[in-house]
């Protein structure tokens, strides 16, 4: 007669371990102080187009900030506001309770957080929190969370949407994945950056942001196609954009980029190169999930063509250049 796979003693021991873990976590959470500018040291890694404005909000809110950027001069405006510069991500974490990162690519995230000697996690004290706001791979987010947990720390993936204007205005959409209790505990910090939505366990914040990028990609294609169509039809494109902005075709992309496109303002609120990266991650995840998103694939190819023309450091609104080249037209400035 075969023995049961789990004896009553094994079951009891397993139940005891789970209860013990739950109790320990409860008391650890209770022991963690409420986050405030008086008792929480904040680290920030990545002070580019988005990070600089986001970090500045926390400094102005009274938090003590230690910052790192690979190009130190890009951090100077924050130093002028009172931030302290650190020579490495490791040094940032050694002086911080919560460390934010917003860098370029998944390889950068891995380097600044997980490098065994220079990475932030190697210096973070037990109970410390990593908050990665880079758009990155969901699998990397879960890897970071596991590595943090092994050190008695926490990790949240919290990519954002809203571009440079959202960062400057503190109105970003923040998609958070990880422990819900940790996300709630970070609310005093997130509140200065935008509005946070809890999306689920580790990696779910990244999945939400990638879905967001899928939506934006096709929306941007529709926006610039409509503008070219309106121009070829003899309409004043500025007047056309005003007319559709309050109807069903209205969108945040139109609000953010319509007039920029007409003014030939193609400076980056979000880099083409980074959008190509995001859409590439989306397509990779589509393969993993076994789903077909043809609009995403088309948009990714159009943005890749911008990069092929050496325009990867322009903003995502530079997609208009692709449609202009395809149709041998150039949109004139609006008369309105």
mmCIF file of C-alpha atoms in Angstrom:
data_model
loop_
_atom_site.group_PDB
_atom_site.id
_atom_site.type_symbol
_atom_site.label_atom_id
_atom_site.label_comp_id
_atom_site.label_asym_id
_atom_site.label_seq_id
_atom_site.Cartn_x
_atom_site.Cartn_y
_atom_site.Cartn_z
ATOM 1 C CA UNK A 1 0.000 0.000 0.000
ATOM 2 C CA UNK A 2 1.632 3.319 -1.054
ATOM 3 C CA UNK A 3 2.401 5.891 1.634
ATOM 4 C CA UNK A 4 0.768 9.323 1.404
ATOM 5 C CA UNK A 5 2.966 11.938 -0.264
ATOM 6 C CA UNK A 6 2.781 14.156 2.833
ATOM 7 C CA UNK A 7 2.571 12.698 6.334
ATOM 8 C CA UNK A 8 0.544 14.492 9.025
ATOM 9 C CA UNK A 9 3.845 15.552 10.635
ATOM 10 C CA UNK A 10 5.134 17.039 7.361
ATOM 11 C CA UNK A 11 1.854 18.873 6.856
ATOM 12 C CA UNK A 12 1.996 20.265 10.393
ATOM 13 C CA UNK A 13 5.601 21.433 9.921
ATOM 14 C CA UNK A 14 4.695 23.099 6.615
ATOM 15 C CA UNK A 15 1.742 24.865 8.228
ATOM 16 C CA UNK A 16 3.968 25.994 11.109
ATOM 17 C CA UNK A 17 6.525 27.454 8.696
ATOM 18 C CA UNK A 18 3.842 29.385 6.801
ATOM 19 C CA UNK A 19 2.336 30.767 10.017
ATOM 20 C CA UNK A 20 5.785 31.721 11.306
ATOM 21 C CA UNK A 21 6.660 33.484 8.023
ATOM 22 C CA UNK A 22 3.337 35.360 8.055
ATOM 23 C CA UNK A 23 3.865 36.512 11.637
ATOM 24 C CA UNK A 24 7.443 37.632 10.940
ATOM 25 C CA UNK A 25 6.358 39.587 7.872
ATOM 26 C CA UNK A 26 3.519 41.204 9.825
ATOM 27 C CA UNK A 27 5.811 42.403 12.581
ATOM 28 C CA UNK A 28 8.505 43.500 10.109
ATOM 29 C CA UNK A 29 5.906 45.609 8.282
ATOM 30 C CA UNK A 30 4.654 47.034 11.572
ATOM 31 C CA UNK A 31 8.224 47.874 12.605
ATOM 32 C CA UNK A 32 8.979 49.762 9.397
ATOM 33 C CA UNK A 33 8.606 53.504 9.990
ATOM 34 C CA UNK A 34 6.118 55.611 8.073
ATOM 35 C CA UNK A 35 7.903 57.271 5.186
ATOM 36 C CA UNK A 36 8.381 61.006 5.581
ATOM 37 C CA UNK A 37 10.928 63.676 4.702
ATOM 38 C CA UNK A 38 12.115 63.680 8.324
ATOM 39 C CA UNK A 39 13.092 60.025 8.559
ATOM 40 C CA UNK A 40 13.533 58.639 5.027
ATOM 41 C CA UNK A 41 16.713 59.003 2.990
ATOM 42 C CA UNK A 42 16.069 58.713 -0.739
ATOM 43 C CA UNK A 43 18.469 57.668 -3.488
ATOM 44 C CA UNK A 44 17.982 58.383 -7.187
ATOM 45 C CA UNK A 45 19.809 56.700 -10.057
ATOM 46 C CA UNK A 46 19.234 58.203 -13.517
ATOM 47 C CA UNK A 47 18.747 61.950 -13.883
ATOM 48 C CA UNK A 48 17.811 62.254 -17.550
ATOM 49 C CA UNK A 49 14.775 63.823 -19.205
ATOM 50 C CA UNK A 50 12.339 62.138 -16.820
ATOM 51 C CA UNK A 51 14.418 61.453 -13.742
ATOM 52 C CA UNK A 52 15.631 65.001 -13.239
ATOM 53 C CA UNK A 53 12.132 66.462 -12.881
ATOM 54 C CA UNK A 54 10.903 63.564 -10.742
ATOM 55 C CA UNK A 55 13.845 63.780 -8.394
ATOM 56 C CA UNK A 56 13.442 67.561 -8.121
ATOM 57 C CA UNK A 57 9.868 67.122 -6.822
ATOM 58 C CA UNK A 58 11.144 65.016 -3.916
ATOM 59 C CA UNK A 59 13.902 67.499 -3.076
ATOM 60 C CA UNK A 60 11.385 70.349 -3.021
ATOM 61 C CA UNK A 61 9.171 68.224 -0.766
ATOM 62 C CA UNK A 62 11.975 68.223 1.793
ATOM 63 C CA UNK A 63 13.529 64.779 1.244
ATOM 64 C CA UNK A 64 17.287 64.258 1.470
ATOM 65 C CA UNK A 65 18.426 62.958 -1.910
ATOM 66 C CA UNK A 66 21.603 61.159 -2.956
ATOM 67 C CA UNK A 67 21.885 60.905 -6.741
ATOM 68 C CA UNK A 68 23.983 59.134 -9.350
ATOM 69 C CA UNK A 69 24.193 59.586 -13.100
ATOM 70 C CA UNK A 70 26.787 58.186 -15.499
ATOM 71 C CA UNK A 71 27.213 61.719 -16.868
ATOM 72 C CA UNK A 72 27.682 63.754 -13.674
ATOM 73 C CA UNK A 73 26.931 67.082 -15.391
ATOM 74 C CA UNK A 74 23.317 65.953 -15.953
ATOM 75 C CA UNK A 75 22.869 65.824 -12.188
ATOM 76 C CA UNK A 76 24.124 69.368 -11.610
ATOM 77 C CA UNK A 77 20.651 71.027 -11.555
ATOM 78 C CA UNK A 78 19.706 68.628 -8.736
ATOM 79 C CA UNK A 79 22.911 69.359 -6.837
ATOM 80 C CA UNK A 80 22.029 73.036 -7.123
ATOM 81 C CA UNK A 81 18.732 72.185 -5.370
ATOM 82 C CA UNK A 82 20.574 70.460 -2.528
ATOM 83 C CA UNK A 83 21.047 66.850 -3.646
ATOM 84 C CA UNK A 84 24.280 64.991 -2.862
ATOM 85 C CA UNK A 85 26.203 63.250 -5.648
ATOM 86 C CA UNK A 86 27.443 59.688 -5.195
ATOM 87 C CA UNK A 87 30.142 58.048 -7.365
ATOM 88 C CA UNK A 88 28.233 54.783 -7.914
ATOM 89 C CA UNK A 89 24.854 53.085 -7.442
ATOM 90 C CA UNK A 90 26.450 51.200 -4.525
ATOM 91 C CA UNK A 91 27.288 54.501 -2.840
ATOM 92 C CA UNK A 92 23.736 55.774 -3.422
ATOM 93 C CA UNK A 93 22.215 52.753 -1.677
ATOM 94 C CA UNK A 94 24.676 52.923 1.209
ATOM 95 C CA UNK A 95 23.176 56.323 2.067
ATOM 96 C CA UNK A 96 19.507 55.576 1.300
ATOM 97 C CA UNK A 97 16.457 53.806 2.660
ATOM 98 C CA UNK A 98 14.576 53.898 -0.662
ATOM 99 C CA UNK A 99 16.398 53.862 -4.006
ATOM 100 C CA UNK A 100 14.658 54.900 -7.235
ATOM 101 C CA UNK A 101 16.019 54.035 -10.665
ATOM 102 C CA UNK A 102 14.945 55.314 -14.068
ATOM 103 C CA UNK A 103 17.552 54.451 -16.667
ATOM 104 C CA UNK A 104 17.562 53.443 -20.339
ATOM 105 C CA UNK A 105 17.594 49.712 -20.993
ATOM 106 C CA UNK A 106 17.150 46.420 -19.109
ATOM 107 C CA UNK A 107 20.931 45.942 -19.239
ATOM 108 C CA UNK A 108 21.298 49.281 -17.429
ATOM 109 C CA UNK A 109 18.764 48.225 -14.800
ATOM 110 C CA UNK A 110 20.636 44.977 -14.209
ATOM 111 C CA UNK A 111 23.953 46.830 -13.926
ATOM 112 C CA UNK A 112 22.877 49.575 -11.516
ATOM 113 C CA UNK A 113 20.866 47.263 -9.261
ATOM 114 C CA UNK A 114 22.376 43.773 -9.398
ATOM 115 C CA UNK A 115 26.081 44.228 -10.164
ATOM 116 C CA UNK A 116 27.808 42.326 -7.330
ATOM 117 C CA UNK A 117 30.190 45.146 -6.374
ATOM 118 C CA UNK A 118 28.883 48.442 -7.791
ATOM 119 C CA UNK A 119 25.125 47.709 -7.827
ATOM 120 C CA UNK A 120 22.671 49.287 -5.411
ATOM 121 C CA UNK A 121 21.377 46.046 -3.896
ATOM 122 C CA UNK A 122 24.851 45.095 -2.685
ATOM 123 C CA UNK A 123 24.825 48.097 -0.308
ATOM 124 C CA UNK A 124 21.135 48.289 0.630
ATOM 125 C CA UNK A 125 20.420 47.625 4.298
ATOM 126 C CA UNK A 126 17.758 45.050 5.322
ATOM 127 C CA UNK A 127 14.325 46.648 5.053
ATOM 128 C CA UNK A 128 15.474 48.948 2.256
ATOM 129 C CA UNK A 129 13.391 49.338 -0.899
ATOM 130 C CA UNK A 130 14.340 49.396 -4.585
ATOM 131 C CA UNK A 131 11.865 51.142 -6.897
ATOM 132 C CA UNK A 132 12.641 50.664 -10.590
ATOM 133 C CA UNK A 133 10.703 53.132 -12.737
ATOM 134 C CA UNK A 134 12.430 52.143 -15.986
ATOM 135 C CA UNK A 135 10.298 50.414 -18.613
ATOM 136 C CA UNK A 136 11.982 47.034 -18.580
ATOM 137 C CA UNK A 137 11.429 43.281 -18.840
ATOM 138 C CA UNK A 138 8.881 41.704 -16.477
ATOM 139 C CA UNK A 139 11.187 38.730 -15.936
ATOM 140 C CA UNK A 140 13.963 41.057 -14.768
ATOM 141 C CA UNK A 141 11.557 42.695 -12.304
ATOM 142 C CA UNK A 142 10.795 39.319 -10.720
ATOM 143 C CA UNK A 143 14.517 38.470 -10.634
ATOM 144 C CA UNK A 144 15.299 41.732 -8.824
ATOM 145 C CA UNK A 145 12.443 41.137 -6.372
ATOM 146 C CA UNK A 146 13.784 37.669 -5.545
ATOM 147 C CA UNK A 147 17.329 38.988 -5.076
ATOM 148 C CA UNK A 148 16.054 41.793 -2.837
ATOM 149 C CA UNK A 149 13.945 39.401 -0.741
ATOM 150 C CA UNK A 150 17.005 37.173 -0.216
ATOM 151 C CA UNK A 151 18.684 40.173 1.450
ATOM 152 C CA UNK A 152 15.666 41.073 3.570
ATOM 153 C CA UNK A 153 14.840 44.004 1.274
ATOM 154 C CA UNK A 154 11.900 44.923 -0.968
ATOM 155 C CA UNK A 155 11.640 45.671 -4.678
ATOM 156 C CA UNK A 156 8.860 47.368 -6.629
ATOM 157 C CA UNK A 157 8.629 47.677 -10.409
ATOM 158 C CA UNK A 158 6.933 51.021 -11.053
ATOM 159 C CA UNK A 159 7.314 52.208 -14.660
ATOM 160 C CA UNK A 160 5.576 55.454 -15.570
ATOM 161 C CA UNK A 161 3.630 57.055 -18.402
ATOM 162 C CA UNK A 162 3.106 60.732 -19.122
ATOM 163 C CA UNK A 163 6.333 61.840 -20.768
ATOM 164 C CA UNK A 164 8.434 64.838 -19.869
ATOM 165 C CA UNK A 165 5.388 67.020 -19.178
ATOM 166 C CA UNK A 166 3.948 64.496 -16.759
ATOM 167 C CA UNK A 167 7.324 64.329 -15.005
ATOM 168 C CA UNK A 168 7.586 68.126 -14.781
ATOM 169 C CA UNK A 169 4.007 68.536 -13.549
ATOM 170 C CA UNK A 170 4.058 65.606 -11.116
ATOM 171 C CA UNK A 171 1.136 63.999 -12.943
ATOM 172 C CA UNK A 172 2.634 60.714 -14.119
ATOM 173 C CA UNK A 173 0.677 57.469 -14.262
ATOM 174 C CA UNK A 174 2.646 54.988 -12.146
ATOM 175 C CA UNK A 175 2.086 51.238 -12.644
ATOM 176 C CA UNK A 176 3.274 49.354 -9.555
ATOM 177 C CA UNK A 177 4.063 45.671 -9.197
ATOM 178 C CA UNK A 178 5.296 43.840 -6.095
ATOM 179 C CA UNK A 179 4.127 43.659 -2.490
ATOM 180 C CA UNK A 180 0.964 45.719 -2.123
ATOM 181 C CA UNK A 181 1.875 46.716 1.438
ATOM 182 C CA UNK A 182 5.195 48.123 0.226
ATOM 183 C CA UNK A 183 3.490 50.066 -2.563
ATOM 184 C CA UNK A 184 1.098 51.586 -0.019
ATOM 185 C CA UNK A 185 4.002 52.436 2.272
ATOM 186 C CA UNK A 186 5.693 54.312 -0.611
ATOM 187 C CA UNK A 187 2.608 56.442 -1.267
ATOM 188 C CA UNK A 188 4.105 59.555 0.414
ATOM 189 C CA UNK A 189 6.878 59.457 -2.208
ATOM 190 C CA UNK A 190 4.738 58.465 -5.188
ATOM 191 C CA UNK A 191 2.268 61.259 -4.419
ATOM 192 C CA UNK A 192 4.857 63.858 -5.456
ATOM 193 C CA UNK A 193 5.409 62.143 -8.816
ATOM 194 C CA UNK A 194 1.889 61.284 -9.954
ATOM 195 C CA UNK A 195 -0.852 58.769 -9.337
ATOM 196 C CA UNK A 196 0.091 55.181 -8.522
ATOM 197 C CA UNK A 197 -2.035 52.164 -9.400
ATOM 198 C CA UNK A 198 -1.250 48.769 -7.891
ATOM 199 C CA UNK A 199 -1.252 46.186 -10.704
ATOM 200 C CA UNK A 200 -0.319 42.953 -8.886
ATOM 201 C CA UNK A 201 2.786 40.978 -7.977
ATOM 202 C CA UNK A 202 6.338 41.522 -9.161
ATOM 203 C CA UNK A 203 6.507 42.145 -12.915
ATOM 204 C CA UNK A 204 2.863 43.220 -13.220
ATOM 205 C CA UNK A 205 3.821 46.891 -13.221
ATOM 206 C CA UNK A 206 6.042 46.212 -16.229
ATOM 207 C CA UNK A 207 3.309 44.255 -18.007
ATOM 208 C CA UNK A 208 0.888 47.153 -17.460
ATOM 209 C CA UNK A 209 3.391 49.658 -18.867
ATOM 210 C CA UNK A 210 4.051 47.461 -21.909
ATOM 211 C CA UNK A 211 0.302 47.257 -22.587
ATOM 212 C CA UNK A 212 0.266 51.036 -22.256
ATOM 213 C CA UNK A 213 2.999 51.266 -24.899
ATOM 214 C CA UNK A 214 1.052 48.995 -27.248
ATOM 215 C CA UNK A 215 -1.879 51.409 -26.997
ATOM 216 C CA UNK A 216 0.273 54.502 -27.482
ATOM 217 C CA UNK A 217 2.094 53.035 -30.499
ATOM 218 C CA UNK A 218 -1.039 52.550 -32.578
ATOM 219 C CA UNK A 219 -2.501 55.835 -31.330
ATOM 220 C CA UNK A 220 0.585 57.703 -32.560
ATOM 221 C CA UNK A 221 0.310 56.035 -35.969
ATOM 222 C CA UNK A 222 -3.341 57.107 -36.191
ATOM 223 C CA UNK A 223 -2.499 60.660 -35.098
ATOM 224 C CA UNK A 224 0.185 61.291 -37.716
ATOM 225 C CA UNK A 225 -1.756 59.505 -40.473
ATOM 226 C CA UNK A 226 -4.765 61.701 -39.752
ATOM 227 C CA UNK A 227 -2.576 64.804 -39.910
ATOM 228 C CA UNK A 228 -1.110 63.823 -43.291
ATOM 229 C CA UNK A 229 -4.578 62.976 -44.598
ATOM 230 C CA UNK A 230 -5.979 66.327 -43.419
ATOM 231 C CA UNK A 231 -3.084 68.153 -45.085
ATOM 232 C CA UNK A 232 -3.560 66.350 -48.419
ATOM 233 C CA UNK A 233 -7.287 67.135 -48.227
ATOM 234 C CA UNK A 234 -6.442 70.835 -48.077
ATOM 235 C CA UNK A 235 -7.378 71.390 -44.440
ATOM 236 C CA UNK A 236 -5.567 73.615 -41.977
ATOM 237 C CA UNK A 237 -4.065 70.850 -39.836
ATOM 238 C CA UNK A 238 -4.046 72.948 -36.675
ATOM 239 C CA UNK A 239 -7.733 73.757 -37.098
ATOM 240 C CA UNK A 240 -8.402 70.070 -37.780
ATOM 241 C CA UNK A 241 -6.627 69.025 -34.547
ATOM 242 C CA UNK A 242 -8.636 71.533 -32.530
ATOM 243 C CA UNK A 243 -11.841 70.240 -34.086
ATOM 244 C CA UNK A 244 -11.215 66.577 -33.245
ATOM 245 C CA UNK A 245 -9.673 67.123 -29.815
ATOM 246 C CA UNK A 246 -13.025 67.095 -27.990
ATOM 247 C CA UNK A 247 -14.527 64.260 -30.007
ATOM 248 C CA UNK A 248 -13.978 60.510 -30.079
ATOM 249 C CA UNK A 249 -10.588 60.972 -31.790
ATOM 250 C CA UNK A 250 -9.266 63.062 -28.912
ATOM 251 C CA UNK A 251 -6.365 61.515 -26.994
ATOM 252 C CA UNK A 252 -3.527 62.306 -24.636
ATOM 253 C CA UNK A 253 -1.138 61.779 -27.573
ATOM 254 C CA UNK A 254 -2.976 64.473 -29.523
ATOM 255 C CA UNK A 255 -2.860 66.832 -26.531
ATOM 256 C CA UNK A 256 0.832 66.243 -25.913
ATOM 257 C CA UNK A 257 2.167 66.066 -29.446
ATOM 258 C CA UNK A 258 -0.235 67.595 -31.985
ATOM 259 C CA UNK A 259 1.001 71.171 -31.694
ATOM 260 C CA UNK A 260 4.593 70.055 -31.156
ATOM 261 C CA UNK A 261 4.460 68.296 -34.520
ATOM 262 C CA UNK A 262 3.037 71.367 -36.268
ATOM 263 C CA UNK A 263 5.738 73.534 -34.687
ATOM 264 C CA UNK A 264 8.396 70.999 -35.765
ATOM 265 C CA UNK A 265 9.299 70.562 -32.119
ATOM 266 C CA UNK A 266 10.727 67.059 -32.223
ATOM 267 C CA UNK A 267 12.781 67.307 -29.040
ATOM 268 C CA UNK A 268 12.422 64.247 -26.847
ATOM 269 C CA UNK A 269 9.892 63.996 -24.097
ATOM 270 C CA UNK A 270 10.507 60.302 -24.697
ATOM 271 C CA UNK A 271 13.275 59.096 -27.013
ATOM 272 C CA UNK A 272 12.555 57.137 -30.189
ATOM 273 C CA UNK A 273 15.417 54.799 -29.202
ATOM 274 C CA UNK A 274 13.730 54.007 -25.891
ATOM 275 C CA UNK A 275 10.344 53.504 -27.553
ATOM 276 C CA UNK A 276 11.907 51.048 -30.008
ATOM 277 C CA UNK A 277 13.300 49.220 -26.982
ATOM 278 C CA UNK A 278 9.874 49.149 -25.306
ATOM 279 C CA UNK A 279 8.079 47.896 -28.408
ATOM 280 C CA UNK A 280 10.752 45.244 -28.896
ATOM 281 C CA UNK A 281 10.103 43.964 -25.358
ATOM 282 C CA UNK A 282 6.361 43.981 -26.144
ATOM 283 C CA UNK A 283 6.901 41.849 -29.250
ATOM 284 C CA UNK A 284 9.094 39.434 -27.307
ATOM 285 C CA UNK A 285 6.362 39.047 -24.692
ATOM 286 C CA UNK A 286 3.804 38.522 -27.489
ATOM 287 C CA UNK A 287 5.873 35.564 -28.662
ATOM 288 C CA UNK A 288 6.000 34.203 -25.114
ATOM 289 C CA UNK A 289 2.221 34.552 -24.781
ATOM 290 C CA UNK A 290 1.430 33.286 -28.282
ATOM 291 C CA UNK A 291 -0.565 36.336 -29.349
ATOM 292 C CA UNK A 292 -0.547 38.398 -32.559
ATOM 293 C CA UNK A 293 -0.705 42.216 -32.348
ATOM 294 C CA UNK A 294 -0.278 43.469 -35.927
ATOM 295 C CA UNK A 295 -0.718 47.142 -35.013
ATOM 296 C CA UNK A 296 2.170 46.854 -32.571
ATOM 297 C CA UNK A 297 4.375 45.162 -35.193
ATOM 298 C CA UNK A 298 3.640 47.896 -37.763
ATOM 299 C CA UNK A 299 4.332 50.715 -35.317
ATOM 300 C CA UNK A 300 7.585 49.091 -34.205
ATOM 301 C CA UNK A 301 8.806 48.884 -37.809
ATOM 302 C CA UNK A 302 7.935 52.534 -38.450
ATOM 303 C CA UNK A 303 9.877 53.599 -35.380
ATOM 304 C CA UNK A 304 12.807 51.372 -36.354
ATOM 305 C CA UNK A 305 12.930 53.287 -39.653
ATOM 306 C CA UNK A 306 13.420 56.519 -37.696
ATOM 307 C CA UNK A 307 16.374 54.972 -35.930
ATOM 308 C CA UNK A 308 17.745 53.777 -39.272
ATOM 309 C CA UNK A 309 17.684 57.398 -40.461
ATOM 310 C CA UNK A 310 19.748 58.466 -37.449
ATOM 311 C CA UNK A 311 16.720 59.987 -35.692
ATOM 312 C CA UNK A 312 16.684 57.783 -32.604
ATOM 313 C CA UNK A 313 17.382 60.657 -30.234
ATOM 314 C CA UNK A 314 14.317 62.596 -31.351
ATOM 315 C CA UNK A 315 11.010 62.398 -29.504
ATOM 316 C CA UNK A 316 8.339 59.848 -30.389
ATOM 317 C CA UNK A 317 6.350 62.571 -32.201
ATOM 318 C CA UNK A 318 9.055 62.361 -34.884
ATOM 319 C CA UNK A 319 6.935 59.554 -36.338
ATOM 320 C CA UNK A 320 5.512 62.299 -38.575
ATOM 321 C CA UNK A 321 8.817 62.226 -40.492
ATOM 322 C CA UNK A 322 8.178 58.628 -41.546
ATOM 323 C CA UNK A 323 4.708 59.415 -42.932
ATOM 324 C CA UNK A 324 6.006 62.535 -44.665
ATOM 325 C CA UNK A 325 8.752 60.514 -46.352
ATOM 326 C CA UNK A 326 6.324 57.772 -47.388
ATOM 327 C CA UNK A 327 4.009 60.317 -49.006
ATOM 328 C CA UNK A 328 6.564 62.881 -50.232
ATOM 329 C CA UNK A 329 4.876 65.692 -48.298
ATOM 330 C CA UNK A 330 5.873 68.140 -45.580
ATOM 331 C CA UNK A 331 3.264 69.507 -43.218
ATOM 332 C CA UNK A 332 3.311 73.330 -43.124
ATOM 333 C CA UNK A 333 3.053 75.225 -39.827
ATOM 334 C CA UNK A 334 -0.529 75.803 -38.713
ATOM 335 C CA UNK A 335 -2.159 79.186 -39.372
ATOM 336 C CA UNK A 336 -4.083 78.941 -36.065
#
